[in-house]
């Protein structure tokens, strides 16, 4: 191509944590980088998320006295991915993820802390860290530190906010759900800090950034330090290829098509296709709906057909980061059932009133079993005690606004039989299931699906409930039910890549000049989910790897 409007060393497509990491690393290595974002806000799906990253052998574990080793981490990843992923890619992740964390803490505004007590998800496999330590979260950041660019930060998912405005960290949220003394004290402090802030009504939510917003805020601040621009409202239309090498992109900016040269590489970090009805219907299991996802509304999978147009192979297109969700009619986001499903005094059943899974097991597995058992939709059933103590989707504890009943989001009845009839559930089946759950609550043993037996199950349980923090009686009317769908946090299939995040053709050769990271690429985690942060962790790690590889002559 003879005429370029702009010339850069690295062009990054997408402004989530993976894309920003790649741009930061490139810039820190004395390269000119730019981030192109099609949305009017930056942060991608990361900004909506809990913001955790799963990093084996990280230095914070060592500082906390938690033992880990590359051998254990690799063995664990091999066990959970079950030979779906090439060993060299798993090894690359184990080798470089911890390096990334140290690099960011030394060379950027990003600061991490361990999410205490969160076990890896599969205790039955060697190398699992049941004591936690591998899941890290970014430390909170004050919104004012971002200055004028704070206004363009994508807002958190409403489920991560109290009353739609007040931010909390994952630790604070867990303590509040359990209503521990520390949780109550934290809640009182957080609420007082918010209401004593005279500027609280000048922003869409409070000035303390947490979870995914904290991670994105810290990365964005780091890009500012390196004079790396982030162009919003700039969708990339196509890759430019010359002599079998990707040399740049064409994008739309201010209503005009512009050509941007990428001398060292284009890094696609544009997200998955969770909101693309056509692609979901074409590639994924049925039934499926873009309404059941909690993903970024702009996730249309744009980078995947771009890569395919220059010969890329795809993998895992049928897979997603599955999680049970509930859907409030007329709202933009589905609400995930990650915490609620583990709490005592609740159960998930199909239309026969029968359970089909251990509700407290990893959320990805609950959805797989929904499909395997033809339990779509399922129903999340609980009683007044649960409603008074715990949150449910958009509902705060103790509050069931009439609008949610009128919209059909939640059903309420004075008896289990009446509730079953309202929901279209077989009454006798539900009555029998509730009887058994009440019995299990007394003994502390779930003889059907072993709920609460594993460390991961118990992390989201209520430690005050004995003998099993995940089992409680469902016996205080009124009774409630919410429809549950096979939702997701995003898709995880996409362009096939190698150990350096280079995009591969069907013959296994790399497409020169093209890299893919995050959900636009096929996940290094295969069809599984080894621990909290296994979505963002690989996006950032392979963003780091891609930038290092593309700029290795710098």
Coordinates of C-alpha atoms in Angstrom, one line a residue:
X1 CA 0.0 0.0 0.0
X2 CA 1.6 3.3 -1.1
X3 CA -0.2 5.8 1.1
X4 CA -0.5 5.6 4.9
X5 CA -2.3 8.2 7.0
X6 CA -0.4 7.2 10.1
X7 CA 2.7 5.0 10.8
X8 CA 3.2 3.2 14.1
X9 CA 5.4 0.2 15.2
X10 CA 2.5 -1.6 16.9
X11 CA -1.2 -1.3 16.3
X12 CA -3.4 -2.8 19.0
X13 CA -7.1 -3.4 18.3
X14 CA -9.1 -3.3 21.5
X15 CA -8.7 -1.6 24.9
X16 CA -9.3 -4.3 27.4
X17 CA -6.6 -5.4 29.8
X18 CA -4.9 -7.6 27.3
X19 CA -4.7 -4.9 24.6
X20 CA -3.6 -2.2 27.0
X21 CA -0.9 -4.5 28.4
X22 CA 0.4 -5.2 24.9
X23 CA 0.5 -1.5 24.0
X24 CA 2.2 -0.7 27.3
X25 CA 4.9 -3.3 26.8
X26 CA 5.5 -2.1 23.3
X27 CA 5.8 1.5 24.4
X28 CA 8.1 0.7 27.3
X29 CA 10.4 -1.0 24.8
X30 CA 10.8 2.3 22.9
X31 CA 8.2 1.6 20.2
X32 CA 5.4 3.8 18.9
X33 CA 2.1 2.0 19.8
X34 CA -1.5 3.0 19.4
X35 CA -4.7 1.4 20.7
X36 CA -7.8 1.5 18.5
X37 CA -11.2 1.0 20.2
X38 CA -14.5 0.9 18.3
X39 CA -16.6 1.8 21.4
X40 CA -17.1 5.3 22.8
X41 CA -15.5 4.1 26.1
X42 CA -12.4 2.1 26.9
X43 CA -11.9 -0.9 29.0
X44 CA -13.7 -3.7 27.1
X45 CA -15.0 -6.7 29.0
X46 CA -12.3 -6.2 31.6
X47 CA -13.9 -3.0 32.9
X48 CA -17.2 -4.9 33.5
X49 CA -15.6 -7.8 35.3
X50 CA -14.3 -8.7 38.8
X51 CA -10.9 -7.9 37.4
X52 CA -9.1 -11.0 38.7
X53 CA -6.1 -12.6 37.0
X54 CA -5.0 -16.3 37.5
X55 CA -1.2 -16.3 37.8
X56 CA 0.6 -19.4 39.1
X57 CA 3.9 -18.9 41.0
X58 CA 3.4 -15.1 41.3
X59 CA 5.8 -13.3 43.7
X60 CA 3.0 -12.3 46.0
X61 CA 2.4 -15.9 46.8
X62 CA 6.0 -16.3 47.9
X63 CA 5.7 -13.2 50.0
X64 CA 2.6 -14.6 51.7
X65 CA 4.3 -17.9 52.4
X66 CA 2.3 -19.9 49.9
X67 CA 4.3 -22.5 48.1
X68 CA 3.9 -23.0 44.3
X69 CA 6.1 -24.3 41.5
X70 CA 6.0 -24.3 37.7
X71 CA 5.8 -28.1 37.8
X72 CA 2.7 -28.1 39.9
X73 CA 1.1 -25.4 37.8
X74 CA 1.8 -27.1 34.5
X75 CA 0.6 -30.5 35.9
X76 CA -2.6 -28.8 37.1
X77 CA -3.3 -27.1 33.8
X78 CA -2.6 -30.3 31.8
X79 CA -5.0 -32.2 34.0
X80 CA -7.9 -29.7 33.7
X81 CA -7.4 -29.0 30.0
X82 CA -7.2 -32.8 29.2
X83 CA -4.8 -32.6 26.3
X84 CA -7.0 -30.0 24.4
X85 CA -4.1 -27.5 24.5
X86 CA -0.6 -27.9 23.2
X87 CA 1.8 -28.4 26.1
X88 CA 4.1 -25.6 24.8
X89 CA 1.3 -23.1 25.1
X90 CA 0.5 -24.2 28.6
X91 CA 4.2 -24.0 29.4
X92 CA 4.5 -20.5 27.9
X93 CA 1.7 -19.3 30.2
X94 CA 3.2 -20.9 33.3
X95 CA 6.6 -19.4 32.4
X96 CA 5.5 -15.9 31.6
X97 CA 2.4 -15.0 33.6
X98 CA 4.3 -14.4 36.9
X99 CA 7.0 -12.5 34.9
X100 CA 4.2 -10.2 33.6
X101 CA 3.0 -9.4 37.1
X102 CA 6.4 -8.5 38.3
X103 CA 7.0 -6.4 35.2
X104 CA 3.8 -4.5 35.7
X105 CA 4.5 -3.8 39.3
X106 CA 7.9 -2.4 38.5
X107 CA 7.1 -0.5 35.3
X108 CA 3.5 0.8 35.6
X109 CA 0.8 2.0 37.9
X110 CA -0.6 -1.5 38.2
X111 CA -0.5 -3.0 41.7
X112 CA -1.9 -6.3 42.7
X113 CA -2.9 -8.1 45.8
X114 CA -3.9 -11.7 46.5
X115 CA -7.6 -12.5 46.6
X116 CA -7.4 -14.4 49.9
X117 CA -8.8 -17.9 50.3
X118 CA -10.0 -18.4 46.7
X119 CA -9.1 -22.0 45.8
X120 CA -8.3 -23.1 42.3
X121 CA -11.5 -24.7 41.0
X122 CA -10.5 -28.5 40.8
X123 CA -9.2 -29.8 44.0
X124 CA -9.1 -33.4 42.7
X125 CA -6.1 -32.6 40.5
X126 CA -2.5 -32.5 41.5
X127 CA -1.2 -29.0 41.6
X128 CA -4.4 -27.3 42.7
X129 CA -3.9 -24.6 45.3
X130 CA -6.8 -25.1 47.7
X131 CA -5.4 -22.4 50.0
X132 CA -5.6 -19.8 47.1
X133 CA -2.9 -17.4 46.1
X134 CA -3.0 -17.7 42.3
X135 CA -5.9 -15.3 41.9
X136 CA -4.8 -11.6 42.0
X137 CA -6.8 -8.4 41.8
X138 CA -5.7 -4.9 41.2
X139 CA -5.7 -2.6 44.2
X140 CA -8.4 0.2 44.2
X141 CA -7.7 3.4 42.4
X142 CA -9.2 6.9 43.0
X143 CA -11.1 8.1 40.0
X144 CA -9.5 11.5 40.2
X145 CA -6.1 10.1 39.4
X146 CA -7.3 9.6 35.8
X147 CA -8.3 13.2 35.4
X148 CA -10.3 14.0 32.3
X149 CA -10.0 10.5 30.8
X150 CA -12.0 9.1 33.7
X151 CA -15.2 10.1 31.8
X152 CA -14.4 7.6 29.0
X153 CA -13.9 4.6 31.3
X154 CA -16.5 1.9 30.7
X155 CA -18.8 1.6 33.8
X156 CA -18.7 -1.6 35.9
X157 CA -21.4 -4.3 35.5
X158 CA -24.3 -3.1 37.7
X159 CA -24.1 -6.4 39.6
X160 CA -20.7 -5.3 41.0
X161 CA -22.2 -2.1 42.5
X162 CA -24.3 -1.5 45.6
X163 CA -27.5 0.3 44.7
X164 CA -26.0 0.8 41.2
X165 CA -23.5 3.4 42.5
X166 CA -21.2 2.2 45.3
X167 CA -18.1 0.1 44.5
X168 CA -16.7 -2.7 46.5
X169 CA -13.7 -5.0 46.3
X170 CA -14.2 -8.8 45.9
X171 CA -13.1 -9.3 49.5
X172 CA -15.6 -6.7 50.8
X173 CA -18.4 -8.2 48.7
X174 CA -17.6 -11.7 50.1
X175 CA -17.6 -10.4 53.7
X176 CA -20.9 -8.5 53.1
X177 CA -22.6 -11.5 51.7
X178 CA -21.6 -13.6 54.7
X179 CA -22.8 -10.8 57.0
X180 CA -19.7 -11.3 59.2
X181 CA -18.8 -8.8 61.8
X182 CA -15.9 -7.6 59.6
X183 CA -18.4 -7.5 56.7
X184 CA -20.8 -5.3 58.6
X185 CA -18.1 -3.0 59.7
X186 CA -16.7 -2.7 56.2
X187 CA -20.2 -2.0 54.8
X188 CA -20.8 0.7 57.4
X189 CA -17.4 2.3 56.5
X190 CA -17.9 2.1 52.7
X191 CA -21.4 3.5 52.9
X192 CA -20.3 6.4 55.2
X193 CA -17.4 7.2 52.9
X194 CA -19.7 7.4 49.9
X195 CA -22.5 9.5 51.5
X196 CA -20.0 11.9 53.1
X197 CA -18.5 12.6 49.7
X198 CA -20.1 15.8 48.5
X199 CA -19.0 15.0 44.9
X200 CA -20.8 11.6 44.8
X201 CA -23.6 12.8 42.5
X202 CA -21.3 14.3 39.9
X203 CA -20.2 10.9 38.6
X204 CA -22.1 7.8 37.5
X205 CA -20.7 5.8 40.5
X206 CA -18.4 6.5 43.4
X207 CA -14.9 7.8 43.1
X208 CA -13.2 4.6 44.3
X209 CA -12.4 2.3 41.3
X210 CA -12.4 -1.4 42.2
X211 CA -12.4 -4.8 40.4
X212 CA -12.1 -4.5 36.6
X213 CA -12.3 -0.7 36.7
X214 CA -9.3 -0.5 39.0
X215 CA -7.2 -2.7 36.7
X216 CA -8.2 -0.8 33.5
X217 CA -7.8 2.5 35.3
X218 CA -4.2 1.6 36.3
X219 CA -3.3 0.4 32.9
X220 CA -4.8 3.5 31.2
X221 CA -2.8 5.7 33.5
X222 CA 0.3 3.8 32.5
X223 CA -0.4 4.4 28.9
X224 CA -0.6 8.1 29.5
X225 CA 2.8 8.0 31.1
X226 CA 4.2 6.5 27.9
X227 CA 2.3 8.8 25.6
X228 CA 0.4 5.9 24.0
X229 CA -2.9 7.2 22.5
X230 CA -6.2 5.3 22.8
X231 CA -8.5 6.3 20.0
X232 CA -12.1 5.7 20.8
X233 CA -14.9 5.5 18.2
X234 CA -12.4 4.0 15.8
X235 CA -13.6 0.6 14.5
X236 CA -11.0 -1.4 12.5
X237 CA -12.5 -2.5 9.1
X238 CA -9.9 -4.7 7.7
X239 CA -6.3 -5.9 7.9
X240 CA -3.9 -4.8 5.2
X241 CA -1.7 -7.6 3.9
X242 CA 1.3 -7.4 1.6
X243 CA 3.5 -10.3 0.5
X244 CA 1.7 -12.6 3.0
X245 CA 2.5 -10.2 5.9
X246 CA 0.0 -8.1 7.8
X247 CA 1.4 -4.6 7.6
X248 CA -1.4 -2.5 8.9
X249 CA -5.1 -1.8 9.2
X250 CA -7.9 0.3 7.7
X251 CA -10.1 1.9 10.3
X252 CA -12.9 4.4 10.4
X253 CA -12.4 7.7 12.3
X254 CA -14.6 10.7 12.2
X255 CA -16.5 9.3 9.3
X256 CA -13.5 8.7 7.2
X257 CA -11.4 5.6 6.3
X258 CA -7.8 5.9 7.5
X259 CA -4.9 3.6 6.9
X260 CA -2.5 2.9 9.7
X261 CA 0.9 1.2 9.1
X262 CA 2.1 -1.3 11.7
X263 CA 5.8 -1.7 11.1
X264 CA 6.2 -4.5 13.6
X265 CA 2.8 -6.0 14.0
X266 CA -1.0 -5.8 14.5
X267 CA -2.2 -7.3 17.8
X268 CA -5.9 -8.2 17.8
X269 CA -7.4 -7.8 21.3
X270 CA -10.9 -7.1 20.2
X271 CA -12.9 -9.6 22.3
X272 CA -15.1 -12.5 21.5
X273 CA -18.5 -12.8 19.8
X274 CA -20.8 -13.1 22.8
X275 CA -23.2 -10.4 21.5
X276 CA -23.2 -11.6 17.8
X277 CA -26.5 -13.6 17.3
X278 CA -25.4 -14.9 13.9
X279 CA -22.1 -16.2 15.0
X280 CA -23.5 -17.8 18.2
X281 CA -26.2 -19.5 16.2
X282 CA -23.6 -20.7 13.7
X283 CA -20.9 -22.0 16.0
X284 CA -22.4 -22.8 19.4
X285 CA -24.6 -25.4 21.0
X286 CA -28.3 -24.8 21.1
X287 CA -30.4 -23.3 22.6
X288 CA -28.3 -20.2 22.7
X289 CA -29.0 -16.5 23.0
X290 CA -27.0 -13.3 23.1
X291 CA -29.4 -12.1 25.9
X292 CA -28.1 -14.6 28.3
X293 CA -24.5 -13.2 28.4
X294 CA -23.0 -10.8 30.9
X295 CA -20.4 -9.8 28.3
X296 CA -19.6 -6.4 26.9
X297 CA -22.4 -5.2 24.6
X298 CA -19.9 -4.4 21.9
X299 CA -18.5 -7.9 21.7
X300 CA -19.4 -8.8 18.1
X301 CA -16.3 -10.9 17.3
X302 CA -15.0 -8.4 14.7
X303 CA -11.4 -9.7 14.8
X304 CA -12.3 -13.3 14.0
X305 CA -13.6 -12.7 10.4
X306 CA -10.7 -10.3 10.0
X307 CA -8.2 -13.0 10.8
X308 CA -10.1 -15.6 8.7
X309 CA -10.0 -13.3 5.7
X310 CA -6.2 -13.5 5.7
X311 CA -6.1 -17.3 6.2
X312 CA -6.4 -17.9 9.9
X313 CA -7.6 -21.1 11.5
X314 CA -10.1 -21.0 14.4
X315 CA -10.6 -23.3 17.4
X316 CA -13.0 -23.7 20.3
X317 CA -15.7 -21.7 18.6
X318 CA -18.4 -23.8 20.3
X319 CA -17.1 -22.8 23.8
X320 CA -17.6 -19.9 26.2
X321 CA -16.7 -18.9 29.7
X322 CA -20.0 -20.4 30.8
X323 CA -21.9 -19.3 33.9
X324 CA -25.5 -19.5 35.0
X325 CA -27.3 -16.2 34.5
X326 CA -30.6 -14.6 35.2
X327 CA -32.2 -12.0 32.8
X328 CA -34.2 -8.9 33.8
X329 CA -36.5 -8.0 30.9
X330 CA -35.5 -4.7 29.3
X331 CA -32.0 -4.6 30.7
X332 CA -28.7 -4.7 28.9
X333 CA -26.8 -7.2 31.0
X334 CA -27.6 -10.7 32.3
X335 CA -26.8 -11.2 36.0
X336 CA -24.4 -14.0 36.9
X337 CA -25.1 -16.6 39.5
X338 CA -21.6 -17.3 40.8
X339 CA -22.0 -16.4 44.5
X340 CA -25.8 -17.0 45.0
X341 CA -25.8 -20.6 43.8
X342 CA -23.4 -21.7 46.5
X343 CA -25.2 -20.0 49.4
X344 CA -27.3 -22.1 51.9
X345 CA -31.0 -22.2 51.6
X346 CA -31.2 -22.4 47.8
X347 CA -31.4 -25.0 45.0
X348 CA -31.3 -25.1 41.2
X349 CA -33.8 -27.5 39.5
X350 CA -35.1 -28.2 36.0
X351 CA -38.7 -28.2 35.0
X352 CA -39.1 -31.7 36.5
X353 CA -38.2 -30.2 39.9
X354 CA -35.0 -32.2 39.9
X355 CA -31.4 -31.2 40.5
X356 CA -28.8 -31.9 37.8
X357 CA -25.6 -30.6 39.3
X358 CA -23.8 -29.5 42.5
X359 CA -24.9 -25.9 42.4
X360 CA -21.7 -24.8 44.2
X361 CA -19.2 -26.3 41.7
X362 CA -17.4 -24.1 39.1
X363 CA -19.9 -22.1 37.2
X364 CA -18.7 -23.4 33.8
X365 CA -19.5 -26.9 34.8
X366 CA -23.0 -26.0 36.0
X367 CA -23.8 -24.7 32.5
X368 CA -22.3 -27.8 30.8
X369 CA -24.6 -29.9 32.9
X370 CA -27.6 -27.7 32.0
X371 CA -27.0 -28.7 28.4
X372 CA -26.2 -32.3 29.1
X373 CA -29.4 -32.8 31.1
X374 CA -31.7 -30.7 28.9
X375 CA -32.3 -28.3 31.9
X376 CA -32.9 -25.1 30.0
X377 CA -34.2 -23.0 31.5
X378 CA -33.6 -24.0 35.1
X379 CA -34.9 -22.4 38.2
X380 CA -33.1 -21.0 41.2
X381 CA -35.4 -21.6 44.2
X382 CA -35.1 -20.2 47.7
X383 CA -37.1 -19.0 50.7
X384 CA -37.7 -15.9 52.8
X385 CA -34.7 -16.6 55.0
X386 CA -32.4 -16.6 51.9
X387 CA -34.1 -13.5 50.5
X388 CA -33.6 -11.6 53.7
X389 CA -29.9 -12.5 54.0
X390 CA -28.4 -12.6 50.5
X391 CA -28.4 -10.8 47.2
X392 CA -30.0 -12.4 44.2
X393 CA -29.1 -10.9 40.8
X394 CA -30.1 -7.2 40.9
X395 CA -32.0 -7.7 44.2
X396 CA -30.3 -6.5 47.4
X397 CA -31.0 -8.6 50.6
X398 CA -34.4 -8.1 52.0
X399 CA -35.7 -6.1 49.1
X400 CA -38.0 -7.5 46.4
X401 CA -39.3 -4.4 44.4
X402 CA -42.7 -5.0 42.8
X403 CA -41.3 -4.1 39.4
X404 CA -39.3 -7.3 39.3
X405 CA -42.4 -9.4 40.1
X406 CA -44.4 -7.5 37.5
X407 CA -41.7 -8.0 34.8
X408 CA -41.7 -11.8 35.6
X409 CA -38.1 -11.8 36.7
X410 CA -39.0 -13.4 40.0
X411 CA -41.9 -15.6 41.1
X412 CA -43.3 -15.6 44.6
X413 CA -45.7 -18.0 46.3
X414 CA -46.7 -19.1 49.8
X415 CA -46.2 -22.8 49.2
X416 CA -43.7 -24.9 47.2
X417 CA -46.6 -26.4 45.2
X418 CA -48.0 -23.0 44.3
X419 CA -44.5 -21.8 43.3
X420 CA -44.0 -24.9 41.1
X421 CA -47.2 -24.3 39.3
X422 CA -46.4 -20.6 38.6
X423 CA -43.0 -21.6 37.1
X424 CA -44.2 -24.6 35.1
X425 CA -42.2 -27.0 37.3
X426 CA -43.5 -30.5 38.2
X427 CA -44.9 -29.9 41.7
X428 CA -44.2 -33.3 43.2
X429 CA -40.6 -33.3 41.9
X430 CA -39.9 -29.9 43.5
X431 CA -41.5 -30.9 46.7
X432 CA -39.4 -34.0 46.9
X433 CA -36.2 -32.1 46.1
X434 CA -36.9 -29.5 48.8
X435 CA -37.5 -32.3 51.3
X436 CA -34.2 -33.8 50.5
X437 CA -32.3 -30.5 50.6
X438 CA -33.8 -29.7 54.1
X439 CA -32.6 -33.1 55.2
X440 CA -29.1 -32.5 53.8
X441 CA -29.0 -29.2 55.6
X442 CA -29.4 -31.0 59.0
X443 CA -26.7 -33.7 58.2
X444 CA -24.4 -31.4 56.3
X445 CA -24.0 -34.0 53.5
X446 CA -25.4 -33.7 50.0
X447 CA -25.6 -37.4 49.1
X448 CA -26.7 -36.6 45.5
X449 CA -24.1 -34.1 44.3
X450 CA -21.8 -33.5 47.2
X451 CA -22.4 -29.7 47.5
X452 CA -20.0 -28.1 49.9
X453 CA -17.5 -30.9 50.0
X454 CA -14.8 -29.1 48.1
X455 CA -12.8 -26.0 49.1
X456 CA -14.0 -24.0 46.1
X457 CA -17.7 -24.8 47.0
X458 CA -17.2 -23.5 50.5
X459 CA -15.5 -20.2 49.4
X460 CA -18.8 -18.8 48.3
X461 CA -20.8 -20.4 51.1
X462 CA -21.8 -18.8 54.4
X463 CA -19.2 -19.7 57.1
X464 CA -21.7 -19.0 59.9
X465 CA -23.9 -21.9 58.7
X466 CA -23.1 -25.3 60.2
X467 CA -22.4 -28.0 59.5
X468 CA -22.1 -27.2 55.8
X469 CA -21.8 -23.6 54.7
X470 CA -23.4 -24.4 51.4
X471 CA -26.5 -26.2 52.7
X472 CA -29.5 -24.7 54.5
X473 CA -33.2 -25.4 54.9
X474 CA -35.7 -24.0 52.4
X475 CA -38.7 -23.9 54.7
X476 CA -39.8 -20.3 55.4
X477 CA -42.5 -18.9 53.2
X478 CA -42.9 -17.1 51.0
X479 CA -40.9 -19.0 48.5
X480 CA -39.1 -17.6 45.4
X481 CA -37.9 -18.7 42.0
X482 CA -35.8 -17.0 39.3
X483 CA -35.3 -18.5 35.8
X484 CA -31.7 -19.5 35.1
X485 CA -30.1 -19.6 31.7
X486 CA -26.9 -21.1 30.3
X487 CA -25.1 -17.7 30.1
X488 CA -21.5 -16.7 30.0
X489 CA -18.9 -14.0 30.7
X490 CA -17.8 -14.1 27.0
X491 CA -16.9 -16.6 24.3
X492 CA -13.6 -18.3 24.4
X493 CA -13.1 -19.6 20.8
X494 CA -11.4 -17.7 18.1
X495 CA -8.2 -17.4 16.1
X496 CA -5.6 -20.2 16.6
X497 CA -2.3 -19.0 18.0
X498 CA 1.1 -20.3 18.9
X499 CA 3.3 -19.8 22.0
X500 CA 4.1 -16.2 20.9
X501 CA 0.4 -15.4 20.2
X502 CA 1.1 -15.3 16.5
X503 CA -2.0 -16.2 14.5
X504 CA -1.8 -19.5 12.6
X505 CA -3.0 -20.8 9.3
X506 CA -4.6 -24.1 8.8
X507 CA -1.3 -25.6 7.8
X508 CA 0.2 -24.5 11.1
X509 CA 2.3 -21.7 9.7
X510 CA 2.3 -18.3 11.3
X511 CA 0.7 -15.2 9.6
X512 CA 3.6 -12.7 9.7
X513 CA 2.7 -9.5 11.5
X514 CA -0.5 -10.7 13.1
X515 CA -1.1 -11.6 16.8
X516 CA -4.2 -12.4 18.7
X517 CA -4.9 -12.3 22.5
X518 CA -7.9 -12.6 24.8
X519 CA -11.3 -13.8 23.6
X520 CA -10.6 -13.1 19.9
X521 CA -8.2 -16.0 20.2
X522 CA -8.8 -19.7 21.1
X523 CA -8.2 -19.9 24.9
X524 CA -5.1 -21.5 26.3
X525 CA -7.5 -22.9 29.0
X526 CA -9.3 -25.1 26.5
X527 CA -13.0 -25.7 27.4
X528 CA -12.3 -25.4 31.1
X529 CA -11.8 -22.8 33.8
X530 CA -8.9 -23.6 36.2
X531 CA -9.3 -20.7 38.6
X532 CA -10.6 -17.2 39.2
X533 CA -9.1 -14.8 36.6
X534 CA -8.4 -17.5 34.0
X535 CA -10.0 -15.2 31.4
X536 CA -8.1 -11.9 31.9
X537 CA -4.8 -13.6 33.1
X538 CA -4.1 -15.2 29.7
X539 CA -5.2 -12.1 27.8
X540 CA -2.6 -10.0 29.6
X541 CA 0.1 -12.6 29.6
X542 CA -0.1 -13.3 25.9
X543 CA -0.4 -9.5 25.3
X544 CA 2.9 -9.2 27.1
X545 CA 4.3 -12.1 25.0
X546 CA 3.0 -10.8 21.7
X547 CA 4.5 -7.3 22.3
X548 CA 7.8 -8.8 23.3
X549 CA 7.9 -11.0 20.3
X550 CA 6.9 -8.3 17.8
X551 CA 9.4 -5.8 19.2
X552 CA 12.2 -8.2 19.9
X553 CA 14.6 -6.2 17.7
X554 CA 14.0 -3.1 19.9

